[in-house]
Coordinates of C-alpha atoms and ligand atoms in Angstrom, one line a residue:
M1 CA -35.4 5.9 34.6
R2 CA -36.4 2.3 33.9
I3 CA -33.9 0.9 31.4
G4 CA -34.5 -2.4 29.6
V5 CA -32.2 -4.6 27.7
A6 CA -33.9 -6.9 25.1
K7 CA -32.4 -10.2 24.0
E8 CA -31.4 -10.2 20.3
I9 CA -33.5 -12.6 18.2
K10 CA -31.9 -12.0 14.8
S11 CA -30.1 -15.1 13.7
D12 CA -26.3 -15.3 14.4
E13 CA -26.5 -12.2 16.7
Y14 CA -24.8 -12.9 20.1
R15 CA -24.1 -9.4 21.3
V16 CA -26.0 -7.7 24.1
A17 CA -26.6 -4.0 24.6
L18 CA -25.4 -3.7 28.2
T19 CA -22.8 -5.5 30.3
P20 CA -23.2 -6.2 34.0
A21 CA -20.5 -3.5 34.5
G22 CA -22.7 -1.0 32.6
A23 CA -25.8 -2.1 34.5
L24 CA -23.9 -1.4 37.8
E25 CA -23.1 2.1 36.6
L26 CA -26.7 2.8 35.8
I27 CA -28.0 1.3 39.0
G28 CA -25.5 3.3 41.0
R29 CA -27.0 6.4 39.6
G30 CA -30.4 5.5 40.8
H31 CA -31.9 3.9 37.7
E32 CA -33.7 0.6 37.4
V33 CA -32.4 -2.0 35.0
L34 CA -34.4 -4.8 33.5
I35 CA -32.6 -7.5 31.6
E36 CA -34.5 -10.0 29.4
A37 CA -33.7 -13.5 30.5
S38 CA -30.5 -14.9 28.9
A39 CA -29.9 -11.7 26.9
G40 CA -26.2 -11.7 27.8
V41 CA -25.5 -15.5 27.4
G42 CA -24.2 -15.2 23.9
S43 CA -21.6 -12.7 25.2
A44 CA -20.7 -14.9 28.2
F45 CA -22.8 -12.9 30.7
E46 CA -25.1 -15.1 32.7
D47 CA -28.3 -13.8 34.2
A48 CA -26.7 -14.2 37.6
A49 CA -24.0 -11.6 36.7
Y50 CA -26.7 -9.0 36.1
E51 CA -28.6 -10.0 39.2
A52 CA -25.4 -9.7 41.3
V53 CA -25.2 -6.0 40.4
G54 CA -28.9 -5.3 41.2
A55 CA -30.6 -5.7 37.8
R56 CA -33.8 -7.6 37.5
I57 CA -34.2 -10.5 35.1
V58 CA -37.6 -10.3 33.3
D59 CA -39.4 -12.0 30.4
V60 CA -39.7 -10.6 26.9
D61 CA -43.1 -9.0 27.5
E62 CA -42.1 -7.2 30.6
V63 CA -38.9 -5.8 29.1
W64 CA -40.7 -4.3 26.1
E65 CA -43.8 -3.2 28.0
R66 CA -42.3 -1.6 31.1
S67 CA -39.0 -0.1 29.9
E68 CA -38.9 3.7 29.3
L69 CA -35.6 3.4 27.5
L70 CA -35.0 0.1 25.7
L71 CA -31.5 -0.9 24.6
K72 CA -30.8 -3.3 21.8
V73 CA -27.9 -4.1 19.4
K74 CA -29.7 -4.9 16.1
E75 CA -32.7 -3.2 14.6
P76 CA -36.1 -4.7 15.5
I77 CA -37.1 -7.4 13.1
A78 CA -40.7 -8.2 12.0
P79 CA -41.7 -10.3 15.0
E80 CA -40.7 -7.4 17.2
Y81 CA -42.7 -4.7 15.3
P82 CA -45.9 -5.3 17.4
R83 CA -43.9 -4.6 20.5
L84 CA -43.0 -1.1 19.4
R85 CA -45.1 1.5 21.2
D86 CA -45.8 5.1 21.9
G87 CA -43.7 6.6 24.7
L88 CA -40.9 4.1 24.4
V89 CA -37.4 5.4 23.6
L90 CA -35.4 2.8 21.6
F91 CA -31.6 3.0 21.3
T92 CA -30.0 0.6 18.9
Y93 CA -28.4 0.2 15.4
L94 CA -31.3 0.9 13.0
H95 CA -29.9 1.5 9.4
L96 CA -33.3 2.8 8.4
A97 CA -32.4 4.2 5.0
A98 CA -32.0 0.6 3.9
D99 CA -35.2 -0.7 5.6
E100 CA -38.5 0.8 4.6
G101 CA -40.6 -1.8 6.4
L102 CA -38.9 -1.0 9.8
T103 CA -39.1 2.8 9.1
R104 CA -42.9 2.5 8.6
A105 CA -43.3 0.3 11.7
L106 CA -41.4 2.8 13.8
V107 CA -43.5 5.7 12.5
E108 CA -46.8 3.9 12.9
S109 CA -46.0 2.8 16.4
G110 CA -45.2 6.3 17.8
V111 CA -41.9 5.1 19.3
T112 CA -38.9 7.4 19.6
A113 CA -35.9 5.8 18.0
V114 CA -32.2 6.8 18.3
A115 CA -29.8 5.1 15.9
Y116 CA -26.3 4.2 17.1
E117 CA -24.9 4.6 13.6
T118 CA -26.1 8.2 13.1
V119 CA -24.7 9.5 16.4
E120 CA -22.1 11.8 14.9
T121 CA -19.6 14.3 16.4
D122 CA -19.0 17.8 15.1
D123 CA -15.8 16.6 13.4
R124 CA -17.9 14.0 11.6
R125 CA -16.7 10.9 13.6
L126 CA -19.2 8.1 14.2
P127 CA -18.3 7.0 17.7
L128 CA -20.8 4.2 17.9
L129 CA -19.7 2.6 14.6
A130 CA -16.0 3.0 15.3
P131 CA -15.7 0.1 17.8
M132 CA -17.1 -2.3 15.3
S133 CA -14.7 -1.1 12.6
E134 CA -11.9 -1.7 15.1
V135 CA -13.0 -5.3 15.7
A136 CA -13.6 -6.0 11.9
G137 CA -10.2 -4.5 11.0
R138 CA -8.3 -6.6 13.5
L139 CA -10.3 -9.7 12.6
S140 CA -9.6 -9.2 8.8
A141 CA -5.9 -9.6 9.3
Q142 CA -6.5 -12.8 11.4
A143 CA -8.8 -14.1 8.7
G144 CA -6.3 -13.3 6.0
A145 CA -3.5 -15.2 7.8
Y146 CA -5.8 -18.2 8.5
F147 CA -7.2 -18.6 5.0
L148 CA -3.7 -18.6 3.5
E149 CA -3.3 -22.1 5.0
K150 CA -3.2 -24.8 2.3
P151 CA -5.9 -27.1 3.7
L152 CA -8.3 -24.2 3.5
G153 CA -7.5 -23.5 -0.1
G154 CA -4.8 -20.9 0.5
R155 CA -1.3 -20.5 -0.9
G156 CA 0.2 -22.4 2.0
L157 CA 2.1 -19.4 3.3
L158 CA 2.9 -18.4 6.9
L159 CA 2.1 -14.7 7.0
G160 CA 4.9 -13.9 9.4
G161 CA 7.5 -16.1 7.7
V162 CA 10.4 -17.4 9.9
A163 CA 14.0 -16.6 10.2
G164 CA 15.5 -16.9 6.7
V165 CA 12.1 -17.0 5.0
A166 CA 10.3 -13.8 3.8
P167 CA 7.0 -12.9 5.4
G168 CA 3.8 -12.5 3.3
R169 CA 2.6 -9.2 1.9
V170 CA -0.6 -7.6 3.1
V171 CA -2.2 -4.8 1.1
V172 CA -4.8 -2.7 2.8
I173 CA -7.0 -0.5 0.6
G174 CA -8.3 2.4 2.7
G175 CA -6.5 3.5 5.8
G176 CA -9.4 4.5 8.1
I177 CA -10.4 2.7 11.3
V178 CA -10.7 -0.7 9.7
G179 CA -7.5 -0.2 7.7
Y180 CA -5.4 1.0 10.6
N181 CA -6.6 -1.9 12.8
A182 CA -5.9 -4.4 10.1
A183 CA -2.4 -3.0 9.7
V184 CA -1.7 -3.2 13.4
I185 CA -2.5 -6.9 13.6
A186 CA -0.9 -7.8 10.3
L187 CA 2.3 -6.1 11.5
G188 CA 2.0 -7.9 14.8
L189 CA 1.9 -11.2 12.8
G190 CA 5.1 -10.2 11.1
A191 CA 3.7 -9.4 7.7
Q192 CA 5.0 -6.7 5.3
V193 CA 2.2 -4.2 5.2
T194 CA 1.2 -1.6 2.5
I195 CA -1.7 0.8 3.0
L196 CA -3.2 2.5 -0.1
E197 CA -5.0 5.7 0.9
R198 CA -6.5 8.7 -0.9
S199 CA -6.1 11.2 1.8
I200 CA -2.6 12.7 2.2
D201 CA -3.4 14.0 5.7
R202 CA -4.6 10.5 6.8
M203 CA -1.4 9.0 5.4
R204 CA 0.8 11.5 7.3
H205 CA -1.1 10.6 10.4
L206 CA -0.7 6.8 9.8
E207 CA 3.0 7.3 9.1
E208 CA 3.3 8.9 12.5
I209 CA 1.2 6.5 14.6
L210 CA 2.6 3.4 12.9
S211 CA 6.2 4.8 13.3
G212 CA 7.0 4.2 9.6
R213 CA 6.5 0.4 9.9
V214 CA 4.1 0.3 6.9
T215 CA 4.5 1.5 3.3
L216 CA 2.0 4.2 2.5
L217 CA 1.0 4.7 -1.1
M218 CA -1.4 7.0 -2.9
S219 CA -4.4 5.0 -4.0
S220 CA -4.9 5.0 -7.8
T221 CA -6.1 2.4 -10.3
L222 CA -2.5 1.7 -11.5
Q223 CA -1.2 1.5 -7.9
I224 CA -4.0 -0.8 -6.8
E225 CA -3.3 -3.1 -9.8
S226 CA 0.4 -3.5 -9.1
S227 CA 0.0 -3.8 -5.3
V228 CA -2.8 -6.4 -5.5
A229 CA -0.8 -8.5 -8.0
D230 CA 2.0 -8.7 -5.5
A231 CA -0.2 -9.3 -2.4
D232 CA -0.8 -12.5 -0.4
V233 CA -3.6 -10.8 1.5
V234 CA -5.7 -7.9 0.2
I235 CA -8.0 -6.1 2.7
G236 CA -10.8 -3.9 1.4
A237 CA -11.4 -1.1 3.9
V238 CA -12.6 1.9 1.9
L239 CA -15.5 4.0 2.9
I240 CA -17.2 6.8 1.1
P241 CA -19.8 8.1 3.6
G242 CA -23.3 7.6 2.4
A243 CA -22.3 5.8 -0.8
L244 CA -21.7 2.3 -2.0
A245 CA -18.0 1.3 -1.9
P246 CA -16.2 2.0 -5.2
K247 CA -15.2 -1.1 -7.2
L248 CA -11.5 -0.5 -7.0
V249 CA -10.4 -4.1 -7.6
T250 CA -11.6 -5.3 -11.0
R251 CA -12.2 -8.8 -12.2
D252 CA -9.0 -8.5 -14.3
M253 CA -7.0 -7.5 -11.2
I254 CA -8.4 -10.6 -9.4
R255 CA -7.3 -12.7 -12.3
G256 CA -3.8 -11.2 -12.0
M257 CA -3.5 -12.1 -8.3
K258 CA -1.4 -15.0 -7.0
Q259 CA -3.1 -18.4 -6.8
G260 CA -4.3 -19.0 -3.2
A261 CA -4.1 -15.3 -2.2
V262 CA -6.9 -14.0 0.1
L263 CA -9.2 -11.0 -0.4
C264 CA -10.9 -9.9 2.8
D265 CA -13.5 -7.4 1.7
V266 CA -14.5 -5.8 4.9
A267 CA -16.3 -3.1 3.0
I268 CA -18.8 -5.7 1.8
D269 CA -21.5 -4.1 4.0
Q270 CA -21.3 -1.2 1.5
G271 CA -21.1 -3.5 -1.5
G272 CA -17.4 -4.4 -1.3
V273 CA -14.3 -3.0 -3.1
A274 CA -14.0 -5.9 -5.6
E275 CA -16.2 -6.6 -8.6
T276 CA -16.1 -10.2 -7.6
S277 CA -17.3 -9.7 -4.0
R278 CA -20.6 -10.9 -2.6
P279 CA -21.7 -11.1 1.0
T280 CA -20.9 -14.3 3.0
T281 CA -21.7 -15.6 6.5
H282 CA -19.7 -16.9 9.4
S283 CA -21.1 -20.4 8.7
D284 CA -19.9 -20.3 5.1
P285 CA -17.3 -17.4 5.1
V286 CA -15.3 -17.9 1.8
Y287 CA -15.7 -18.7 -1.8
F288 CA -13.1 -18.8 -4.7
V289 CA -12.9 -16.7 -7.9
D290 CA -9.9 -17.4 -10.2
G291 CA -8.1 -19.2 -7.4
V292 CA -8.4 -16.2 -5.0
T293 CA -10.1 -16.9 -1.7
H294 CA -12.8 -14.3 -1.1
Y295 CA -13.7 -13.7 2.6
C296 CA -16.7 -11.3 2.6
V297 CA -18.5 -11.7 5.9
A298 CA -20.9 -8.8 6.3
N299 CA -21.1 -8.9 10.1
M300 CA -17.6 -9.7 11.1
P301 CA -17.9 -8.5 14.7
G302 CA -20.5 -11.2 15.3
A303 CA -17.8 -13.8 15.3
V304 CA -16.3 -12.4 18.5
P305 CA -19.3 -11.3 20.6
V306 CA -17.4 -11.3 23.9
T307 CA -15.1 -8.6 22.6
S308 CA -17.6 -6.8 20.4
T309 CA -20.2 -6.5 23.2
K310 CA -17.6 -4.8 25.5
A311 CA -16.3 -2.6 22.7
L312 CA -19.8 -1.5 21.7
T313 CA -21.1 -0.9 25.2
N314 CA -17.9 1.0 26.2
A315 CA -18.9 3.5 23.5
T316 CA -22.7 3.5 24.0
L317 CA -22.8 3.7 27.8
P318 CA -22.0 7.4 28.1
Y319 CA -25.0 8.2 25.8
V320 CA -27.2 5.8 27.7
E321 CA -26.2 7.5 31.0
A322 CA -27.0 10.9 29.5
I323 CA -30.4 9.9 28.3
A324 CA -31.2 8.2 31.6
Q325 CA -30.1 11.1 33.7
H326 CA -31.6 14.0 31.7
G327 CA -34.4 12.4 29.6
L328 CA -34.0 12.3 25.9
A329 CA -35.1 15.9 25.2
E330 CA -32.6 17.5 27.5
A331 CA -29.8 15.0 26.6
V332 CA -30.1 15.9 22.9
A333 CA -30.2 19.6 23.9
R334 CA -26.9 19.2 25.7
D335 CA -25.2 17.1 23.0
R336 CA -25.4 17.7 19.3
S337 CA -23.7 14.3 18.6
L338 CA -26.6 12.5 20.3
A339 CA -29.1 14.8 18.6
R340 CA -27.9 13.5 15.2
G341 CA -28.7 10.0 16.4
V342 CA -32.4 10.8 16.7
N343 CA -34.2 9.3 13.7
V344 CA -37.8 9.1 14.7
V345 CA -39.7 11.0 17.4
D346 CA -43.3 10.1 18.3
G347 CA -44.0 8.9 14.8
R348 CA -42.2 11.7 12.9
I349 CA -39.0 11.2 10.9
T350 CA -36.4 13.6 12.1
Y351 CA -33.4 12.3 10.0
A352 CA -33.5 13.8 6.5
A353 CA -31.7 11.0 4.7
V354 CA -34.2 8.4 6.1
A355 CA -37.3 10.4 5.1
E356 CA -35.7 11.0 1.6
A357 CA -34.8 7.3 1.1
H358 CA -38.5 6.3 1.5
D359 CA -40.2 9.4 0.2
L360 CA -41.8 10.1 3.7
D361 CA -42.3 13.4 5.5
F362 CA -39.3 14.9 7.3
V363 CA -39.7 17.1 10.4
P364 CA -36.6 18.9 11.7
L365 CA -35.6 17.6 15.1
E366 CA -35.8 21.2 16.6
D367 CA -39.5 21.3 15.6
V368 CA -40.3 18.4 17.9
L369 CA -37.6 18.6 20.6
P370 CA -36.1 21.7 22.2
L371 CA -32.5 21.8 21.1
S372 CA -31.1 24.6 23.2
P373 CA -29.9 23.5 26.7
V374 CA -32.8 23.7 29.1
Ligands
NAD401 N1 -17.9 -6.4 7.3 C1 -18.0 -5.9 8.5 O1 -18.4 -6.6 9.5 C2 -17.7 -4.5 8.8 C3 -17.6 -4.0 10.1 C4 -17.2 -2.7 10.3 C5 -17.0 -1.8 9.2 N2 -17.2 -2.3 8.0 C6 -17.0 -1.5 6.8 O2 -15.6 -1.2 6.6 C7 -15.5 -0.1 5.7 C8 -14.4 0.8 6.3 O3 -14.9 1.4 7.5 P1 -14.0 2.4 8.4 O4 -14.7 2.6 9.6 O5 -12.6 2.0 8.4 O6 -14.2 3.8 7.5 P2 -13.3 5.1 7.6 O7 -14.1 6.2 7.1 O8 -12.6 5.2 9.0 O9 -12.1 4.8 6.5 C9 -12.3 4.7 5.2 C10 -11.0 5.2 4.5 O10 -11.1 4.9 3.1 C11 -10.4 5.9 2.5 N3 -10.7 6.0 1.1 C12 -11.8 6.5 0.4 N4 -11.7 6.3 -0.9 C13 -10.5 5.6 -1.1 C14 -9.8 5.1 -2.3 N5 -10.4 5.2 -3.5 N6 -8.7 4.4 -2.1 C15 -8.1 4.3 -0.9 N7 -8.7 4.7 0.3 C16 -9.9 5.4 0.1 C17 -10.8 7.2 3.2 O11 -9.9 8.3 3.0 C18 -10.8 6.7 4.7 O12 -9.5 6.9 5.3 C19 -16.9 0.5 5.6 O13 -17.5 0.1 4.4 C20 -17.6 -0.1 6.8 O14 -19.0 -0.1 6.7 C21 -17.5 -3.6 7.8

């Protein structure tokens, strides 16, 4: 198969959809790899690194026109819509339920589009979202420690303390992938860590994997209120699939926090866990409400593209290999997880929630692609 990798043109996006190591794997299996010039530069992969493994560097027109399977990181943006075409398979983050313009552009173009974020295993894990949650979780603990520094408006507290001086307290609300990874780094920095969770099973698991080094508490309004009042850093890491994040931290709770404490609201991409949260960017990451620093960057992994690109492509490559080896129809017939990623086929919407969100027609995937192994 001829596999292309487009350069991201969305502002502040430095990730790339394939590393030279991934390109080598594909080329080794007999596929042709086209890389748009300088696509990897933001992630520290020069064109020469791709050429060295046998990929061909091409211009933007060639990568879009000649690829059979096109890999990207972010959804196509308006200037890219005219490049969408019949016969192309696009594999990238899409988030179509939130983007009617893109959904219509995909449908009208006749492209087939597979969304990273809806690839879902039978036990309901989202393997192509998880790596970005790992990155964001780890980064949130670092951001919390950093913005506690006095010159940045923080309390002036060293999160890990020193011998004879108590460490700071980190309260993580939501103990999923973001929450676990935030806790790991906060512990590593020497903080006292509390995780508030709603699932008892998840708490049992966290107790085991964190060897009892964190305090695990049932999440409730009262508990959140008292934990947040005591915290130096609060990390918002709740997810209710398919819904906006619940506003668990009220304006009053923010008022009750210590002056110079930090709220890292990682769940901001779902609206955030605090009533006072609004999205910020890497170029202007924080603002202050009632003396509490709010860090609410909506695309946290974008700050560390070298790590994020590798983490993302480690997870996407097996699916890319499957599509390349078998073609999309057979690959989805062999793997239900990948089948759940298919959002649009030849102009028909095959993902119910996307069709519903925009009041467009839905066609079950099995009506357009054979879903039993061929
Ligand atoms: N800002 C960014 O750059 C960025 C990057 C990655 C992920 N995220 C966001 O981070 C959030 C967390 O993602 P995740 O992958 O960790 O999800 P996850 O599903 O792995 O974890 C969410 C956890 O929240 C728990 N939870 C639900 N309701 C709760 C409540 N009321 N109190 C306490 N816990 C509760 C769940 O039991 C679950 O364990 C999501 O909103 C995700 O979109 C943001």
